[in-house]
CSV table of C-alpha atoms in Angstrom, one decimal:
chain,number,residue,atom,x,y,z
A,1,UNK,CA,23.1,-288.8,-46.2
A,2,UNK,CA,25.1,-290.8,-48.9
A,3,UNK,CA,28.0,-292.8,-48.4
A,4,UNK,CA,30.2,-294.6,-50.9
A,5,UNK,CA,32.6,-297.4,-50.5
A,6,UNK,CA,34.2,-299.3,-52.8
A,7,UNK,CA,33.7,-302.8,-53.9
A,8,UNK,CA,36.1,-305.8,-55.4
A,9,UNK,CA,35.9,-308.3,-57.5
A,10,UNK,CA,37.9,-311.3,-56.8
A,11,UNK,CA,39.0,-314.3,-58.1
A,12,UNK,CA,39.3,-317.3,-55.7
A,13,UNK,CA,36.6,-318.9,-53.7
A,14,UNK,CA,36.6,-319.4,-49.8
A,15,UNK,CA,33.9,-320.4,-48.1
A,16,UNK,CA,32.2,-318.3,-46.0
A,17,UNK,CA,30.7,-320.6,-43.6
A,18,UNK,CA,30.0,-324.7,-42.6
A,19,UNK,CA,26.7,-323.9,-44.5
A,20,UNK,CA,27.6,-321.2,-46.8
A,21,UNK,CA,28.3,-321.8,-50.9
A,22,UNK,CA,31.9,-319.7,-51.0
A,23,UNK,CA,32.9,-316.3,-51.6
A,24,UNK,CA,35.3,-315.1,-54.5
A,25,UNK,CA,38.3,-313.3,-52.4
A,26,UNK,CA,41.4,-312.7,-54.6
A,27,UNK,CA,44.5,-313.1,-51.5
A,28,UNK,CA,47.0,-312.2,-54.2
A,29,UNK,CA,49.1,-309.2,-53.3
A,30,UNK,CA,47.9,-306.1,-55.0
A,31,UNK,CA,48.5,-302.7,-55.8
A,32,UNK,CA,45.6,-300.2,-54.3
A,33,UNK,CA,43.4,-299.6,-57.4
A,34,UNK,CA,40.3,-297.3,-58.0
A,35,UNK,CA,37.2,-298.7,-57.3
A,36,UNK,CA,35.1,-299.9,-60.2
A,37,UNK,CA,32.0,-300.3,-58.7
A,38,UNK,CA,30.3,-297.8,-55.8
A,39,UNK,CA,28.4,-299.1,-53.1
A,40,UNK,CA,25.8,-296.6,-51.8
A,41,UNK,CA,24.3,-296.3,-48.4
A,42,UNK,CA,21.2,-293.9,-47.9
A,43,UNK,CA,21.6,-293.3,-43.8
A,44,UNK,CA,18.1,-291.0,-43.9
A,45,UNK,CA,16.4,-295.0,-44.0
A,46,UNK,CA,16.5,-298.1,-43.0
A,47,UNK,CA,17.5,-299.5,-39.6
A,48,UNK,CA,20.3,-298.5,-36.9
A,49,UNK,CA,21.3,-300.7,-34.3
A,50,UNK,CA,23.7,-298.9,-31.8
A,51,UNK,CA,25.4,-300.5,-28.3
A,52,UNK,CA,25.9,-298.8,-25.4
A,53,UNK,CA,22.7,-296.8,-26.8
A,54,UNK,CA,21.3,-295.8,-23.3
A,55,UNK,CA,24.0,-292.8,-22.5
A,56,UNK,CA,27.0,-290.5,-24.0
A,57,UNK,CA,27.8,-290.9,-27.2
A,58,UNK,CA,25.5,-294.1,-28.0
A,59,UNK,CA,22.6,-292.2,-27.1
A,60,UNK,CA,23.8,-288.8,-29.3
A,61,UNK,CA,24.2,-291.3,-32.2
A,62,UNK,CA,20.5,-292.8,-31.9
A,63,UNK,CA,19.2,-289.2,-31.6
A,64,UNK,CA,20.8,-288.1,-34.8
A,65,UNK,CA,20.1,-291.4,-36.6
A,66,UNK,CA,16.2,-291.1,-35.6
A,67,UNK,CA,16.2,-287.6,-36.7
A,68,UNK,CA,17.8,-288.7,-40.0
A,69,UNK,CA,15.0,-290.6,-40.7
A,70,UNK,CA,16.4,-294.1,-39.6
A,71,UNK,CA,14.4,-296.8,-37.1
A,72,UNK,CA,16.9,-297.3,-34.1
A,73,UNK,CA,18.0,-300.0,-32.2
A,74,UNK,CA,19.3,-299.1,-28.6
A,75,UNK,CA,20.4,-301.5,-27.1
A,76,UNK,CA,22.2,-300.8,-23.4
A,77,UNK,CA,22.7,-303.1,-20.3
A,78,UNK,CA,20.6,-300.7,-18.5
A,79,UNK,CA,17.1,-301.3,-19.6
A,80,UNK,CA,15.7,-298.0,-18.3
A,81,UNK,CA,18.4,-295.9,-20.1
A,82,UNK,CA,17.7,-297.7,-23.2
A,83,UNK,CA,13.8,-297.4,-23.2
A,84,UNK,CA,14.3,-293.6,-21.9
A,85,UNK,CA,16.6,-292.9,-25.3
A,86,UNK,CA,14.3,-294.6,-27.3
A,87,UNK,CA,11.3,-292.4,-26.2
A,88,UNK,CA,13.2,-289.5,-27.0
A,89,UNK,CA,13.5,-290.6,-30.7
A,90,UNK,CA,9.9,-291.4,-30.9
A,91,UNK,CA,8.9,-287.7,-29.0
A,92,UNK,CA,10.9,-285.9,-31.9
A,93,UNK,CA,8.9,-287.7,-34.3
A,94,UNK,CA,11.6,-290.9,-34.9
A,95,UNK,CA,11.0,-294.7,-34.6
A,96,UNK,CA,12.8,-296.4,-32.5
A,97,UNK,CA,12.9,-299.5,-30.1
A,98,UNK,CA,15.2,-300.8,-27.1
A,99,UNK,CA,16.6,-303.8,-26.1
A,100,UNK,CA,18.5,-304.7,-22.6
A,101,UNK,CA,21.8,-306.1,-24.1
A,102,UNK,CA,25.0,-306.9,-22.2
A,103,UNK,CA,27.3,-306.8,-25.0
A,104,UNK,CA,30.1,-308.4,-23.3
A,105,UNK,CA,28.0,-311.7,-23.7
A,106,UNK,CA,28.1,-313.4,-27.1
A,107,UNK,CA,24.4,-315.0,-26.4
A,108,UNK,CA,23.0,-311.7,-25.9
A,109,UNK,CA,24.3,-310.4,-28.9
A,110,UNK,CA,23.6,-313.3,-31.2
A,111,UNK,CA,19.5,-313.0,-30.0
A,112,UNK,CA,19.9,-308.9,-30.2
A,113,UNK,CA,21.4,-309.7,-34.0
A,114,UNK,CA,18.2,-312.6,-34.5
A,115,UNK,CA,15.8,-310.3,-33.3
A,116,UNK,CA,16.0,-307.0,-35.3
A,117,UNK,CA,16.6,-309.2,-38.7
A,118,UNK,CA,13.7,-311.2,-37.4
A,119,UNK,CA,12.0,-308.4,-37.1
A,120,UNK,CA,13.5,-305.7,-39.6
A,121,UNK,CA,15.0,-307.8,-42.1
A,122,UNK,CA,18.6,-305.9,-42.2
A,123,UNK,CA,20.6,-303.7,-41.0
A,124,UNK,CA,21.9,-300.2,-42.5
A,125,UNK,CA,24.0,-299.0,-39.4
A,126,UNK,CA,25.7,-300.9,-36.9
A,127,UNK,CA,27.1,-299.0,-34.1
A,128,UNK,CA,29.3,-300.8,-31.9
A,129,UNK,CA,29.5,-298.2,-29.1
A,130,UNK,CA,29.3,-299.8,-26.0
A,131,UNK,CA,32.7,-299.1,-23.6
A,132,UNK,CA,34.0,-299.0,-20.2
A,133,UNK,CA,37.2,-297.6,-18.5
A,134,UNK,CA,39.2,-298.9,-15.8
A,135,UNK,CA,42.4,-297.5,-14.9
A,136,UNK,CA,45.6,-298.0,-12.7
A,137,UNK,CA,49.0,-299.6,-12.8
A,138,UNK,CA,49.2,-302.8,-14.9
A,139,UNK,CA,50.4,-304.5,-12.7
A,140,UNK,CA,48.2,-304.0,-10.1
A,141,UNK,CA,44.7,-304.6,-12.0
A,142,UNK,CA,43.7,-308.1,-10.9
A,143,UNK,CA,41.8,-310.5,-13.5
A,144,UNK,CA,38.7,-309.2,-13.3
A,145,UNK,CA,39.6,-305.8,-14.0
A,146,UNK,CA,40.8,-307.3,-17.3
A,147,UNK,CA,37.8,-309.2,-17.9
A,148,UNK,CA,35.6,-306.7,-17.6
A,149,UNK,CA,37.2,-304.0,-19.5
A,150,UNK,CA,38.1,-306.6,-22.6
A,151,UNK,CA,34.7,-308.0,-21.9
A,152,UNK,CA,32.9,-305.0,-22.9
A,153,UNK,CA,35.7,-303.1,-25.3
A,154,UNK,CA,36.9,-306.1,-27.1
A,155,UNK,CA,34.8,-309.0,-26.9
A,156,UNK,CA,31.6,-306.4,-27.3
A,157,UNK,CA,32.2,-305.5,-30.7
A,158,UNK,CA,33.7,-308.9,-31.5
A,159,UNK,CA,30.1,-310.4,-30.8
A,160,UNK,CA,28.6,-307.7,-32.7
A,161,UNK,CA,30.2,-308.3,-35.7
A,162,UNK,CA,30.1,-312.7,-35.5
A,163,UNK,CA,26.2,-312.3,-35.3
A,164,UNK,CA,25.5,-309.1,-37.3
A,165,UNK,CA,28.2,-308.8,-40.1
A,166,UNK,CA,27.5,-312.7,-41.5
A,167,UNK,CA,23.8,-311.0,-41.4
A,168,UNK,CA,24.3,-307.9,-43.5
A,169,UNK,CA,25.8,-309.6,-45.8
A,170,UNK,CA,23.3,-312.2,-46.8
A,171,UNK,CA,21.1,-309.1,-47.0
A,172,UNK,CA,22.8,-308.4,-49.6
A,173,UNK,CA,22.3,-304.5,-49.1
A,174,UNK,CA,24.7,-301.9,-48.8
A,175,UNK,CA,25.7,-300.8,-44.9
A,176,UNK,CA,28.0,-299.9,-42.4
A,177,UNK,CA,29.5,-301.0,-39.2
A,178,UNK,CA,31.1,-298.1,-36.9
A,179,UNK,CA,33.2,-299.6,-34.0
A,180,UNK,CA,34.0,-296.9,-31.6
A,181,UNK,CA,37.4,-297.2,-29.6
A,182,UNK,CA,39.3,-294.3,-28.7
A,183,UNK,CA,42.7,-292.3,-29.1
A,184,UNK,CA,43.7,-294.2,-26.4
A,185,UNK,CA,43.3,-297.0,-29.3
A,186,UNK,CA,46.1,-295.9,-31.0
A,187,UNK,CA,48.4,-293.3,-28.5
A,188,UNK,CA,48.8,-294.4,-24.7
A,189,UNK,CA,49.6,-292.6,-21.1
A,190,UNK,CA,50.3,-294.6,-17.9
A,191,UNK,CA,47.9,-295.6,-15.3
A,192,UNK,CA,45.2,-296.9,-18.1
A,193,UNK,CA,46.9,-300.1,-19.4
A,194,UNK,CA,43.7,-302.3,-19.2
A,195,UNK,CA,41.6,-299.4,-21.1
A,196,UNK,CA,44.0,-298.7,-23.4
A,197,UNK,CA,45.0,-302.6,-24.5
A,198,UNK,CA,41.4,-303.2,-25.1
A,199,UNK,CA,40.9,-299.9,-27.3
A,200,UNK,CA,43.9,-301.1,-29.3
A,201,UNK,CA,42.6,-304.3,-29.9
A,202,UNK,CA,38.9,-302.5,-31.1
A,203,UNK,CA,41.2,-300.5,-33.9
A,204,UNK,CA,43.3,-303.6,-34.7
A,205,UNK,CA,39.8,-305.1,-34.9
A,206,UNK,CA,38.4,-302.7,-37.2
A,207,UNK,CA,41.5,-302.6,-39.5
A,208,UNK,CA,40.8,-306.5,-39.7
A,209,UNK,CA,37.1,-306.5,-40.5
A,210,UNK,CA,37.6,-303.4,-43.1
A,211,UNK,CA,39.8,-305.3,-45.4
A,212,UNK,CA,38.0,-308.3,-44.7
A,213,UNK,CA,35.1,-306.9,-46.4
A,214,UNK,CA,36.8,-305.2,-49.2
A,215,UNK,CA,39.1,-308.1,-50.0
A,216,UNK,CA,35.5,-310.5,-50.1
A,217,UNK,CA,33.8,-307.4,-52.4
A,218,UNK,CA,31.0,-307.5,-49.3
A,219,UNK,CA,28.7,-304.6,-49.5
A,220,UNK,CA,29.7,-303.5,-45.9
A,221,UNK,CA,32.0,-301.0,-45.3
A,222,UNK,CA,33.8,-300.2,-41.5
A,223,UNK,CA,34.8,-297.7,-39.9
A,224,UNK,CA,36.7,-296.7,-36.4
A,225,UNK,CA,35.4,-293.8,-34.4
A,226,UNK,CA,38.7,-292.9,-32.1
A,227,UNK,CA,36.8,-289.8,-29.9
A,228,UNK,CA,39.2,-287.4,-27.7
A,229,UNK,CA,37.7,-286.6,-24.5
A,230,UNK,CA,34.1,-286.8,-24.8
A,231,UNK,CA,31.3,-285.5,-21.7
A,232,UNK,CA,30.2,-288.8,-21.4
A,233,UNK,CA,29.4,-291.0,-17.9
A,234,UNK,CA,32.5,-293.4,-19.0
A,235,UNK,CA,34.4,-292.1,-15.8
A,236,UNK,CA,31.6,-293.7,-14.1
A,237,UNK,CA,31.1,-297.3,-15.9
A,238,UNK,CA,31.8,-299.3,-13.3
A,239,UNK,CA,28.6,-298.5,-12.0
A,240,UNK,CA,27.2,-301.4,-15.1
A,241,UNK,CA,30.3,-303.7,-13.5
A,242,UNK,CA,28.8,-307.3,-13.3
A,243,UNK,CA,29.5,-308.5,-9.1
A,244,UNK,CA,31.0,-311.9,-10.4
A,245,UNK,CA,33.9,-309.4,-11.8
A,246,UNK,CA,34.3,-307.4,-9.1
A,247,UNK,CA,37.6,-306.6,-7.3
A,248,UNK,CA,39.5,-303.9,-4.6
A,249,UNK,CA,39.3,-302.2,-8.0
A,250,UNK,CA,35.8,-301.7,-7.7
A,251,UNK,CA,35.2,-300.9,-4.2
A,252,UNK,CA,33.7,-297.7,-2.8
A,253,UNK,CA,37.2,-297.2,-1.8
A,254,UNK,CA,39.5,-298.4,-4.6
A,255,UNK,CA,43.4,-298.4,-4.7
A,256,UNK,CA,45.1,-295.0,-4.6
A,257,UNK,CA,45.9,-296.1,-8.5
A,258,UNK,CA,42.4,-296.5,-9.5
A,259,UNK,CA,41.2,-293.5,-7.6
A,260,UNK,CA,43.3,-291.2,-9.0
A,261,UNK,CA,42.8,-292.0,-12.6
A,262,UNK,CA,39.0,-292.2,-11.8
A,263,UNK,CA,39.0,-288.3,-10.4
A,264,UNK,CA,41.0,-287.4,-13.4
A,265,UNK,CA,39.2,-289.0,-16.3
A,266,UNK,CA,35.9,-287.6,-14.7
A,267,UNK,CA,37.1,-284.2,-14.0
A,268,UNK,CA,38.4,-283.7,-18.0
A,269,UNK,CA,35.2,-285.1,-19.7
A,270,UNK,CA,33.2,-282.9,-17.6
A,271,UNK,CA,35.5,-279.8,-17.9
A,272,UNK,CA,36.9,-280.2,-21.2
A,273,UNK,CA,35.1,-283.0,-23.1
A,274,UNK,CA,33.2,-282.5,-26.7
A,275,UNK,CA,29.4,-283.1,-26.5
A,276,UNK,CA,28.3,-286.2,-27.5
A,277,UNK,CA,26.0,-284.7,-30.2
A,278,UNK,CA,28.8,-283.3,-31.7
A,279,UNK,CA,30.7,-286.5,-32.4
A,280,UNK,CA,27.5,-287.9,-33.6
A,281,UNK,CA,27.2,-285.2,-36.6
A,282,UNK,CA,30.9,-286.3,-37.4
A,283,UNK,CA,30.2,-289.9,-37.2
A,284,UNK,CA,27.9,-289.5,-39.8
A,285,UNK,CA,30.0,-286.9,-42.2
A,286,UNK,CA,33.0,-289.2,-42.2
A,287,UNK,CA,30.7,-292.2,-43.1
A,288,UNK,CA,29.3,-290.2,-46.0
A,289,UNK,CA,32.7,-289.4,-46.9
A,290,UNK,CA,33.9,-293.1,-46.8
A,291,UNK,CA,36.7,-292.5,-44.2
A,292,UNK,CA,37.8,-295.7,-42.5
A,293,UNK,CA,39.5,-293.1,-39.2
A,294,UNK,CA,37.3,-290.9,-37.4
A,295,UNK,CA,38.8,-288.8,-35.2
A,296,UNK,CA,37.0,-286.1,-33.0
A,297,UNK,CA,39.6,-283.1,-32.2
A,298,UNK,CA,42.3,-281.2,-34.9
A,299,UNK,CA,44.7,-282.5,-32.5
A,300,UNK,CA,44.7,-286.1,-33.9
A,301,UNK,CA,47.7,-285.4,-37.2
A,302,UNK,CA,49.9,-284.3,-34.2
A,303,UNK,CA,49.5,-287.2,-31.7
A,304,UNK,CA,49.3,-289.6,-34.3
A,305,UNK,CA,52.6,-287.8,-36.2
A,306,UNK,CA,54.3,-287.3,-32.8
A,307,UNK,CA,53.9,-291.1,-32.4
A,308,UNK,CA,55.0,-292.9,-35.4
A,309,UNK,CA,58.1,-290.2,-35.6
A,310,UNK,CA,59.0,-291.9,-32.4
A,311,UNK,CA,58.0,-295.8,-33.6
A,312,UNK,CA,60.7,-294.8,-36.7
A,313,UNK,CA,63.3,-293.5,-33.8
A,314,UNK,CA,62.5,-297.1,-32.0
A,315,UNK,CA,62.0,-294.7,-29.2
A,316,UNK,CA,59.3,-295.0,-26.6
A,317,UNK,CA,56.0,-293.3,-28.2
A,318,UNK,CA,55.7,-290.0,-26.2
A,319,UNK,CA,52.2,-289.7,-23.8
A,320,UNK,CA,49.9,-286.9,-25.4
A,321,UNK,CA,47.6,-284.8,-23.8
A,322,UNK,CA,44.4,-286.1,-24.6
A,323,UNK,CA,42.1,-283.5,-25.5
């Protein structure tokens, strides 16, 4: 599969680190313009690193980038769940390794990143997949239900892209970075504050790094994957949740709060939630198409029109039905 972004030239020079020589960046307001030169990415080779690789829709996009003909990456913080995807790759005929990776842990990340361009010399895909969920009032959620859930949703694919972006493009070669949030990224219900602010951040995040790259002419592009319900184990993170930030939240008998979002969230992903290999095929599509948004259900104009026809009212933005 092809994909094509496009790719500036710009006039000004920043530089892009303490031992970098500069980048041209042109910071000048500017009309959009057509691109004059296309960046191409061939995602049937090279290498795929994906987060949260070991279940859901981490493992659903190493399975489809093995049998594209790409060596993957998984990396999870559960070992076992990693090495099991990455046998699954190699038994359909793929290439594949794992790596035990707490993404939430910049460290981690940083000797993940050293590692695969150690050993692979670059990077075509990066999928920054990993996620959590924890729910309840906001007022209620102590510290370390914070800290965990930005830990892994925000500061995850911030750590990815500090070690691996800086990386890709000193390789000089085009590829792609694919952060995935949520709709809850960019709509919002109650009971799931600390979910939802950290899957708001991840889009702002993406935005960020996306115009980054085209304002520098990089030859990375970004993207934001922003699923509906998917049947994945998210409903059941906590399970990966580090004892240092453990709360009530995280008992075997949390909060009324917490328990009722917990039954809910795991009842609609297993009733009504896509298949993971589903939203892999799509990941994949809309990255050969160039889209920056990737959404997962037909419902996504009308949330996201439903909302901003509220932002114009100055009303409160209405709570969808995530689907």
């Amino acid at each position: 599969m092809i994909a094509v972004f496009p790719a500036s030239l710009v006039p000004i020079r920043l530089p892009l680190s303490s031992a970098g020589s500069g980048i041209l960046v042109d910071l000048r307001p500017v009309r959009p313009r057509r691109a004059t030169v296309l960046a191409v990415i061939d995602l049937g080779s090279g290498t795929a690193v994906v987060t949260g690789g070991g279940s859901g829709i981490g493992r659903a996009l190493a399975l489809h980038a093995g049998a594209a003909g790409m060596h993957v990456v998984v990396a999870d913080v559960e070992e076992p769940a990693a090495a099991a995807v990455a046998d699954e790759v190699r038994a359909a005929g793929g290439s594949a390794a794992a790596f035990a990776c707490d993404v939430s842990d910049g460290a981690a990340v940083e000797a993940l990143a050293a590692a695969v361009f150690a050993d692979h010399g670059g990077v075509r895909l990066l999928c920054l997949n990993a996620g959590v969920f924890q729910g309840g009032l906001l007022w209620e959620r102590t510290v370390e239900d914070f800290a965990w859930t930005l830990g892994v949703n925000t500061w995850g694919p911030i750590h990815g892209i500090r070690s691996f972006v800086p990386r890709m493009i000193a390789a000089g070669e085009p590829s792609h970075v694919v952060v995935t949030a949520s709709m809850g990224g960019l709509v919002t219900n109650p009971f799931s504050g600390p979910y939802y602010t950290s899957k708001f951040a991840a889009v702002g995040l993406t935005e960020c790094l996306a115009h980054d790259l085209r304002a520098t002419g990089a030859p990375v592009g970004a993207s934001v994957l922003v699923p509906s319900l998917v049947a994945t184990r998210i409903g059941w993170s906590d399970r990966n949740r580090p004892e240092a930030l453990r709360s009530a939240s995280a008992l075997d008998e949390p909060p009324p709060d917490v328990a009722f979002v917990d039954a809910a969230i795991r009842t609609s992903t297993t009733d009504a939630g896509m298949e993971p290999a589903e939203v892999a095929a799509l990941v994949f599509a809309a990255v050969g198409r160039g889209d920056f948004t990737i959404p997962t259900k037909p419902s996504y104009d009308r949330q996201i029109s439903e909302r901003h026809e509220d932002m114009l009212a100055r009303r409160l933005p209405r709570s969808p039905d995530l689907d």
